[in-house]
Short mmCIF file of C-alpha atoms in Angstrom, two decimals:
data_model
loop_
_atom_site.label_atom_id
_atom_site.label_comp_id
_atom_site.label_asym_id
_atom_site.label_seq_id
_atom_site.Cartn_x
_atom_site.Cartn_y
_atom_site.Cartn_z
CA MET A 170 103.85 132.69 131.81
CA ARG A 171 101.25 130.06 132.65
CA SER A 172 98.90 131.37 129.96
CA GLY A 173 101.75 131.30 127.42
CA ARG A 174 102.54 127.67 128.24
CA SER A 175 98.83 126.81 127.95
CA ALA A 176 98.63 128.46 124.54
CA ARG A 177 101.69 126.56 123.34
CA ALA A 178 100.25 123.32 124.71
CA ARG A 179 96.95 123.92 122.92
CA GLY A 180 98.83 124.73 119.73
CA GLY A 181 100.83 121.52 120.01
CA LEU A 182 97.66 119.53 120.62
CA TRP A 183 96.03 120.95 117.50
CA LEU A 184 99.11 120.04 115.46
CA VAL A 185 98.92 116.45 116.72
CA VAL A 186 95.19 116.26 115.95
CA ALA A 187 95.72 117.67 112.45
CA ALA A 188 98.57 115.24 111.76
CA CYS A 189 96.45 112.30 112.92
CA ALA A 190 93.54 113.40 110.73
CA ILE A 191 95.77 113.67 107.66
CA ALA A 192 97.38 110.30 108.36
CA ALA A 193 93.97 108.69 108.77
CA GLY A 194 92.79 110.19 105.52
CA CYS A 195 95.84 108.94 103.65
CA GLY A 196 95.56 105.49 105.22
CA ARG A 197 92.08 104.88 103.84
CA GLY A 198 92.85 106.31 100.42
CA GLY A 199 90.77 109.45 100.92
CA GLY A 200 90.94 112.68 102.84
CA VAL A 201 93.11 115.67 102.08
CA PHE A 202 95.33 113.97 99.51
CA ALA A 203 92.66 111.82 97.82
CA ARG A 204 93.22 111.40 94.11
CA GLU A 205 90.75 113.23 91.92
CA TYR A 206 89.53 111.76 88.65
CA GLU A 207 88.38 113.48 85.50
CA TYR A 208 86.21 110.57 84.42
CA GLU A 209 85.11 107.50 86.44
CA GLU A 210 82.97 104.48 85.68
CA GLU A 211 81.90 102.29 88.62
CA LEU A 212 80.32 99.03 87.46
CA TYR A 213 78.34 97.02 90.03
CA LEU A 214 77.98 93.55 88.56
CA ALA A 215 75.42 90.97 89.71
CA LEU A 216 75.76 87.21 89.24
CA ASP A 217 72.57 87.08 87.15
CA GLY A 218 74.21 89.37 84.58
CA SER A 219 72.40 92.56 85.53
CA ALA A 220 74.45 95.63 86.31
CA THR A 221 74.42 99.17 87.64
CA LEU A 222 76.89 101.67 86.22
CA ASP A 223 77.71 104.90 88.02
CA VAL A 224 79.46 107.62 86.04
CA ASN A 225 81.19 110.58 87.69
CA ALA A 226 82.77 112.86 85.13
CA SER A 227 83.53 116.43 84.25
CA VAL A 228 81.36 117.93 81.55
CA ALA A 229 84.54 118.59 79.56
CA SER A 230 85.54 114.90 79.66
CA LEU A 231 82.07 113.80 78.53
CA VAL A 232 82.34 116.16 75.57
CA ALA A 233 85.90 115.11 74.70
CA LEU A 234 85.53 111.36 75.28
CA ARG A 235 81.89 110.58 74.55
CA GLY A 236 80.76 113.39 72.28
CA ALA A 237 78.17 114.57 74.79
CA PRO A 238 76.09 117.52 73.49
CA PHE A 239 77.00 119.78 76.41
CA ASP A 240 78.80 123.12 76.55
CA PRO A 241 82.26 122.48 78.10
CA ASP A 242 82.51 126.10 79.27
CA PRO A 243 82.72 125.95 83.11
CA ARG A 244 80.31 128.89 83.29
CA ALA A 245 77.64 127.18 81.21
CA ARG A 246 74.59 125.67 82.87
CA VAL A 247 73.97 121.94 82.57
CA ASP A 248 70.42 120.73 82.11
CA ARG A 249 69.47 117.59 84.08
CA THR A 250 67.00 116.51 81.44
CA ALA A 251 69.72 116.67 78.79
CA VAL A 252 71.99 114.55 80.99
CA ARG A 253 69.23 111.97 81.53
CA THR A 254 68.56 111.85 77.79
CA PHE A 255 72.26 111.40 76.98
CA PHE A 256 72.65 108.39 79.28
CA GLY A 257 69.23 106.87 78.62
CA ALA A 258 68.10 104.22 76.13
CA PRO A 259 65.24 101.71 75.81
CA ALA A 260 67.45 98.96 77.28
CA ALA A 261 68.47 101.02 80.31
CA ARG A 262 67.02 102.88 83.28
CA VAL A 263 68.59 106.15 84.40
CA ALA A 264 68.02 105.86 88.14
CA ALA A 265 69.73 109.07 89.23
CA VAL A 266 71.26 112.25 87.85
CA GLY A 267 73.32 114.74 89.83
CA LEU A 268 75.29 117.91 89.17
CA ALA A 269 78.24 119.28 91.11
CA ARG A 270 81.17 121.71 90.96
CA ARG A 271 84.81 121.00 91.67
CA ASP A 272 87.55 123.60 91.38
CA GLY A 273 85.10 125.85 89.57
CA ARG A 274 84.25 123.22 86.95
CA ARG A 275 81.03 121.35 86.22
CA PHE A 276 80.74 117.63 86.99
CA VAL A 277 77.95 115.16 86.27
CA HIS A 278 76.83 112.01 88.08
CA ALA A 279 74.54 109.45 86.46
CA ARG A 280 73.40 105.99 87.57
CA VAL A 281 72.31 103.60 84.82
CA GLN A 282 70.76 100.16 85.38
CA VAL A 283 70.49 97.33 82.85
CA ASP A 284 69.14 93.78 83.02
CA ARG A 285 72.09 92.43 81.01
CA VAL A 286 75.54 93.92 81.32
CA ARG A 287 76.20 93.49 77.61
CA ASP A 288 73.32 95.89 76.89
CA LEU A 289 75.50 98.75 78.10
CA ALA A 290 77.34 98.61 74.77
CA SER A 291 74.09 99.59 73.01
CA LEU A 292 74.01 102.92 74.85
CA GLY A 293 75.79 105.77 73.13
CA ALA A 294 77.43 106.87 76.37
CA PHE A 295 79.12 103.46 76.80
CA ALA A 296 79.41 102.25 73.21
CA TRP A 297 83.21 102.48 73.39
CA SER A 298 83.15 99.30 75.50
CA SER A 299 82.25 95.69 74.83
CA TYR A 300 81.02 93.57 77.76
CA ARG A 301 80.86 89.80 78.25
CA LEU A 302 79.87 87.64 81.19
CA ASP A 303 80.16 83.91 80.49
CA ARG A 304 80.30 80.69 82.48
CA ARG A 305 83.66 78.92 81.98
CA GLY A 306 83.69 75.64 83.86
CA ASP A 307 83.56 76.42 87.57
CA VAL A 308 83.96 80.19 87.23
CA LEU A 309 82.23 83.20 85.73
CA GLU A 310 84.41 85.14 83.32
CA PHE A 311 83.84 88.88 82.88
CA ARG A 312 85.56 90.84 80.17
CA GLN A 313 85.32 94.49 79.20
CA THR A 314 87.37 96.10 76.45
CA VAL A 315 87.34 99.89 76.31
CA GLY A 316 88.10 101.17 72.82
CA ALA A 317 88.61 104.55 71.20
CA PRO A 318 86.69 107.66 72.32
CA ALA A 319 83.96 109.17 70.19
CA GLY A 320 84.22 112.82 71.20
CA ALA A 321 85.87 116.01 70.05
CA GLY A 322 89.19 114.96 71.55
CA GLU A 323 91.77 117.19 73.17
CA ARG A 324 91.71 119.77 70.36
CA ALA A 325 88.49 121.30 71.68
CA ILE A 326 89.53 121.57 75.34
CA ARG A 327 92.66 122.59 77.18
CA TRP A 328 93.85 120.01 79.68
CA ARG A 329 96.45 120.29 82.45
CA GLY A 330 98.05 117.00 81.43
CA ASP A 331 97.74 115.13 84.75
CA GLU A 332 94.08 114.10 84.50
CA ILE A 333 93.22 110.47 85.29
CA VAL A 334 90.44 108.19 84.06
CA ALA A 335 89.30 105.20 86.13
CA PHE A 336 87.23 102.07 85.53
CA ARG A 337 86.17 100.14 88.66
CA LEU A 338 84.43 96.84 89.19
CA HIS A 339 82.37 96.07 92.30
CA LEU A 340 82.05 92.29 92.35
CA PRO A 341 79.55 90.10 94.23
CA SER A 342 81.63 86.94 94.73
CA ALA A 343 85.16 85.79 95.44
CA ILE A 344 87.68 86.79 92.78
CA VAL A 345 89.66 83.90 91.30
CA PHE A 346 91.70 85.89 88.75
CA HIS A 347 92.03 89.49 87.58
CA ASN A 348 94.41 91.62 85.54
CA SER A 349 94.09 94.91 87.42
CA PRO A 350 97.44 96.74 87.01
CA SER A 351 97.74 97.43 90.74
CA GLY A 352 97.19 93.76 91.60
CA VAL A 353 95.17 94.92 94.61
CA ILE A 354 91.63 93.86 95.53
CA GLN A 355 90.29 96.85 97.43
CA ARG A 356 88.07 96.58 100.47
CA GLY A 357 84.54 95.83 99.32
CA ASN A 358 85.74 93.45 96.58
CA ILE A 359 86.62 96.29 94.21
CA LEU A 360 89.11 96.27 91.34
CA GLU A 361 90.40 99.36 89.53
CA TRP A 362 91.98 100.13 86.17
CA ASP A 363 93.46 103.64 85.82
CA GLN A 364 94.59 105.39 82.66
CA PRO A 365 95.95 108.88 81.95
CA LEU A 366 93.36 110.97 80.18
CA SER A 367 95.89 111.63 77.41
CA ASP A 368 96.06 107.88 76.69
CA ARG A 369 92.27 107.60 76.75
CA LEU A 370 91.97 110.49 74.30
CA ALA A 371 94.52 108.75 72.06
CA GLY A 372 92.41 105.57 72.07
CA ALA A 373 94.79 103.33 74.02
CA PRO A 374 92.61 100.30 74.88
CA VAL A 375 91.79 99.18 78.41
CA ASP A 376 91.50 95.40 78.78
CA ILE A 377 89.55 94.30 81.85
CA ARG A 378 89.46 90.59 82.69
CA VAL A 379 88.13 88.95 85.83
CA GLU A 380 87.17 85.43 86.87
CA LEU A 381 84.94 84.99 89.90
CA GLN A 382 83.05 82.31 91.73
CA PRO A 383 79.45 81.73 90.59
CA THR A 384 78.00 82.07 94.10
CA SER A 385 77.90 85.30 96.07
CA ILE A 386 80.04 86.05 99.09
CA LEU A 387 76.85 86.28 101.18
CA ALA A 388 75.65 82.87 99.98
CA ASN A 389 79.03 81.31 100.74
CA THR A 390 79.03 82.91 104.19
CA LEU A 391 75.52 81.63 104.95
CA LEU A 392 76.46 78.16 103.68
CA LEU A 393 79.54 78.10 105.91
CA PHE A 394 77.50 79.36 108.86
CA GLY A 395 74.85 76.71 108.27
CA ALA A 396 77.48 73.99 107.99
CA THR A 397 79.07 75.15 111.25
CA ILE A 398 75.71 75.11 113.04
CA ALA A 399 74.94 71.64 111.65
CA ALA A 400 78.34 70.34 112.76
CA ALA A 401 77.86 71.80 116.23
CA ALA A 402 74.38 70.26 116.49
CA ALA A 403 75.70 66.88 115.36
CA THR A 404 78.50 67.07 117.94
CA LEU A 405 76.05 67.98 120.70
CA ALA A 406 73.73 65.13 119.68
CA GLY A 407 76.68 62.74 119.77
CA VAL A 408 77.65 63.88 123.27
CA VAL A 409 74.06 63.50 124.52
CA TRP A 410 73.86 60.00 123.00
CA TRP A 411 77.19 59.00 124.57
CA ILE A 412 76.10 60.24 128.01
CA SER A 413 72.74 58.44 127.76
CA ARG A 414 74.50 55.20 126.81
CA ARG A 415 76.78 55.40 129.86
CA ARG A 416 73.76 55.50 132.10
#
């Protein structure tokens, strides 16, 4: 009997642990029920106008959306050199290329760096977008408009119908305004624009607009810290002067 109760207790404990793990995963937006994307662009923008763009995408989506010269057959091999060539250009540096499988399908990762964010539009892989970063009074205004795809479209590939495309911005300074549909600034100063793959294939535009402060969060933090230290030092000096005067 005692061993039976111990087994039931251990079973109950494992259930609690599993439930906590799942809840924790859901709470941070990842874990067991994390949303999976067919195509993702993650743009890391710097205040000097330079940028790093990470792409995580299925081979099929690159063929359908960007006209990539790859075989969309999940059994086909993907050549890293071909991936690097597809994302490369004289105005860009392909810093990393990776290959992976998910649910038996091929996925590609590429990291592209440019000195000017607007130069991304000159790359074939990102020519569906226009990019602008301009100073408007006291703020920097970033705008990206994603236009029609340039690939073979949905006729060449069978889709489930629930695939999602995402465009994310990782921003270096405080956000003054944005038009992200969720209205949420994610931890890490990240904004996201999602779109069903079917809409992306149909050419429905994505309008990305953000206004941000022209100084970085780190610079503002250091400035505030320095001002606090200076104020504390001034207060201490005032106290010392007052005490010396009383003597």
